[in-house]
């Protein structure tokens, strides 16, 4: 009778038919059991009461080897990682992408319970960072990282981590400006409040004068510091003979300030400094609202972020760990299982099986013989190998590929292109109307000339237009982010609206990078045969072996004797007195025919009796057929892949046109393909997942990366789409069109305000103070409409 399968207490994964039991609790693997025991021994099982199954599971290839972090004992690396070190007390900050819930925060902030060398630790959840202060005499940096790895919170340490860029001051400066503008606005409102009440004319003149000059003083830092970016932008655009949205804003602010100052000096009133400070405050809030959206995501990464911090160099005196930047041509290095090859090299010793999917997109590992050339960027799958470095890291193929991709950076116009087009006509029209009104009244009633001119400029200040984009697109970005679609900036929404063609990569994009559909062709396998096969492949690190191991539903495993893994051939061993060979057709059958199968096959024999072969087919992402069908009604669809043509027959019914299916494409081919589409006047959306797609992603109008982990993705992208949200791709693109529709509606509301207000202002019947009240009212109305409309439509269209 089949046992009921249970969920792992630690991570929640299915334990399978034979779970590991400790203290009457089921675990899916030894690693999860070890972490549970560690927390139990330290009386920290509260970790499991905060959230159900909160733990992180590490696969076998993710478990650090004994000397994995030996490089952290090197002074030059240690000092570059530490934020502070003095008097035996050090502080370090790690990026840990697996932080995902309240239990994670609780455990990481209680590291001192696990080791007395930890003084204090705190978690920045949005950025997935943990900051740790520790005593180096009791716990050095290497042991600290090993402690984190032991509880499955493995820090991401790479070359890019060491090259800490200076922290950007832009966010801090923006917050300071908002604080100054907000303080000035609230106080100016308080000073001006009596002016809006009946009987304000009876207020003593001295009070009015004091209130006026206090408001004047408050407006100075707002105008000359908080609003300085608008003046600078307007000046630069004029130098380039461009009228941007910042020009009418700057003009309106200057007019409002001058008119208010003139009234204050001539004792005609205390001006409209409250409106001036309020306008700047709302403009800055809109800018901040847009900028805070998923600031923790890093879209700027270089190839060094994927490379190891240090490598094991082989010398006559023995093995030594050196920083990667000290690696030279002619050095011999050791590359272990799952480690990335950091430089172009030749194989000197060992059985190499190189997975180049990171660079080429081809998912099948490539076998190498001694003396063969091995490119940087490949990942060794199997036992350790020795390499002789031929080129330094900076000169490797991977670096050249990266540089080639970024030479083609698509510096498209910013999102403000829409509003700039509107503002050009808007500004010219408003200035013309204001001058016309001033000239008319100068000849008819000169006392109203300046009055009409100022009122038109004040009431027609395009602040509502300027706020439309930040709040509409800021709200859209936030709605997208809540549903697993993360945009680099607001510009991407406009670019999504413009696309006409969508280009897909295959491996890891429309297929699962680590998942395949397996069929066995041959004899019907018995339960005993399945158990024999699973026992043997369990000991192999090859991805195909691991896929077979996780797919077979045989319960339990036998011990394996005389296990051998032969590169580019297969594996062999003795299992329960049976001799098994599993691998290539030639290895198992001896058939040396040149017939080449497009689909990957793994043959099996037991005691020299050939049973048949496992055939691997790509496993497509859930909802692919429906997504392609939805997109094809509005967009032209293409596919470019580094893989072979084995899936052409399966994909043709989806993409319809055979000419749009392109296989065996190199990174350069992909880049050229996107270039041609763009040159033919077809703005393209490129969807990929690897460095091999970086050039095409960068050149396309919008580059979207499919990521199983949003904090571990390829660069050169404009947006990140969580892999499990792939089926929602059409809804996201369609909602970009809805956002543009909301922008147009907001523009219409703003224009209606302006038409009504200007019709009174040109008659000289609208005082500047009333104009100053109506101006922020229109801005608030537009902001409220944009935010409410986006949230309402998101509930209807992004469910």
PDB file of N, CA and C in Angstrom, residues 13 86 131 145 178 266 269 288 307 374 388 446 462 494 498 509 511 544 554 651 682 711 720 741:
ATOM      1  N   UNK A  13       8.661  21.346   1.496  1.00  0.00           N
ATOM      2  CA  UNK A  13       8.732  20.530   0.282  1.00  0.00           C
ATOM      3  C   UNK A  13       8.169  19.137   0.548  1.00  0.00           C
ATOM      4  N   UNK A  86      37.584  47.594  13.855  1.00  0.00           N
ATOM      5  CA  UNK A  86      38.498  48.280  14.747  1.00  0.00           C
ATOM      6  C   UNK A  86      38.342  47.705  16.144  1.00  0.00           C
ATOM      7  N   UNK A 131      22.744  43.078   8.271  1.00  0.00           N
ATOM      8  CA  UNK A 131      23.932  43.759   8.779  1.00  0.00           C
ATOM      9  C   UNK A 131      24.308  43.119  10.104  1.00  0.00           C
ATOM     10  N   UNK A 145      30.149  33.457   7.754  1.00  0.00           N
ATOM     11  CA  UNK A 145      29.455  33.071   6.522  1.00  0.00           C
ATOM     12  C   UNK A 145      29.078  31.589   6.585  1.00  0.00           C
ATOM     13  N   UNK A 178      12.043  67.409   0.071  1.00  0.00           N
ATOM     14  CA  UNK A 178      10.626  67.220   0.426  1.00  0.00           C
ATOM     15  C   UNK A 178      10.375  67.738   1.838  1.00  0.00           C
ATOM     16  N   UNK A 266       4.816  96.354  -2.158  1.00  0.00           N
ATOM     17  CA  UNK A 266       3.926  97.516  -2.385  1.00  0.00           C
ATOM     18  C   UNK A 266       2.763  97.549  -1.407  1.00  0.00           C
ATOM     19  N   UNK A 269      -0.805  93.183  -0.401  1.00  0.00           N
ATOM     20  CA  UNK A 269      -1.196  91.875   0.122  1.00  0.00           C
ATOM     21  C   UNK A 269       0.050  91.114   0.533  1.00  0.00           C
ATOM     22  N   UNK A 288       9.211  61.409  -5.708  1.00  0.00           N
ATOM     23  CA  UNK A 288       9.581  60.410  -4.701  1.00  0.00           C
ATOM     24  C   UNK A 288       8.711  59.168  -4.824  1.00  0.00           C
ATOM     25  N   UNK A 307      30.873  35.901 -11.213  1.00  0.00           N
ATOM     26  CA  UNK A 307      32.130  35.182 -11.066  1.00  0.00           C
ATOM     27  C   UNK A 307      32.479  34.992  -9.594  1.00  0.00           C
ATOM     28  N   UNK A 374      38.494  25.631 -23.138  1.00  0.00           N
ATOM     29  CA  UNK A 374      37.270  25.833 -22.361  1.00  0.00           C
ATOM     30  C   UNK A 374      37.061  27.340 -22.188  1.00  0.00           C
ATOM     31  N   UNK A 388      44.422  25.197 -17.219  1.00  0.00           N
ATOM     32  CA  UNK A 388      45.545  26.093 -17.429  1.00  0.00           C
ATOM     33  C   UNK A 388      44.993  27.377 -18.061  1.00  0.00           C
ATOM     34  N   UNK A 446      -5.376  99.786 -18.281  1.00  0.00           N
ATOM     35  CA  UNK A 446      -3.996  99.417 -17.946  1.00  0.00           C
ATOM     36  C   UNK A 446      -3.852  98.847 -16.541  1.00  0.00           C
ATOM     37  N   UNK A 462       1.448  74.279 -15.604  1.00  0.00           N
ATOM     38  CA  UNK A 462       1.193  72.888 -15.982  1.00  0.00           C
ATOM     39  C   UNK A 462       1.571  71.873 -14.905  1.00  0.00           C
ATOM     40  N   UNK A 494       5.616  53.451 -21.097  1.00  0.00           N
ATOM     41  CA  UNK A 494       5.367  54.062 -22.409  1.00  0.00           C
ATOM     42  C   UNK A 494       5.926  53.181 -23.525  1.00  0.00           C
ATOM     43  N   UNK A 498       4.202  51.110 -26.945  1.00  0.00           N
ATOM     44  CA  UNK A 498       4.598  51.327 -28.337  1.00  0.00           C
ATOM     45  C   UNK A 498       4.977  50.056 -29.084  1.00  0.00           C
ATOM     46  N   UNK A 509      12.971  30.501 -20.825  1.00  0.00           N
ATOM     47  CA  UNK A 509      12.000  31.585 -21.015  1.00  0.00           C
ATOM     48  C   UNK A 509      10.602  31.006 -21.201  1.00  0.00           C
ATOM     49  N   UNK A 511      10.400  27.739 -21.719  1.00  0.00           N
ATOM     50  CA  UNK A 511      10.571  26.421 -21.100  1.00  0.00           C
ATOM     51  C   UNK A 511      11.179  26.618 -19.728  1.00  0.00           C
ATOM     52  N   UNK A 544      21.159  15.786 -16.303  1.00  0.00           N
ATOM     53  CA  UNK A 544      20.216  14.791 -16.813  1.00  0.00           C
ATOM     54  C   UNK A 544      19.995  13.684 -15.788  1.00  0.00           C
ATOM     55  N   UNK A 554      10.342   5.477  -7.769  1.00  0.00           N
ATOM     56  CA  UNK A 554      10.700   4.269  -7.027  1.00  0.00           C
ATOM     57  C   UNK A 554      11.010   4.640  -5.579  1.00  0.00           C
ATOM     58  N   UNK A 651       6.494  23.919 -31.565  1.00  0.00           N
ATOM     59  CA  UNK A 651       6.305  25.364 -31.453  1.00  0.00           C
ATOM     60  C   UNK A 651       5.617  25.985 -32.666  1.00  0.00           C
ATOM     61  N   UNK A 682       9.766  48.150 -36.448  1.00  0.00           N
ATOM     62  CA  UNK A 682       8.932  47.300 -35.612  1.00  0.00           C
ATOM     63  C   UNK A 682       9.484  47.289 -34.180  1.00  0.00           C
ATOM     64  N   UNK A 711      15.888  38.264  -7.349  1.00  0.00           N
ATOM     65  CA  UNK A 711      17.120  38.884  -6.889  1.00  0.00           C
ATOM     66  C   UNK A 711      18.351  38.188  -7.464  1.00  0.00           C
ATOM     67  N   UNK A 720      11.688  42.800 -14.873  1.00  0.00           N
ATOM     68  CA  UNK A 720      11.831  41.415 -14.429  1.00  0.00           C
ATOM     69  C   UNK A 720      10.429  40.846 -14.234  1.00  0.00           C
ATOM     70  N   UNK A 741      -4.072  55.379 -21.310  1.00  0.00           N
ATOM     71  CA  UNK A 741      -5.428  55.920 -21.432  1.00  0.00           C
ATOM     72  C   UNK A 741      -5.760  56.812 -20.237  1.00  0.00           C
TER      73      UNK A 741
END
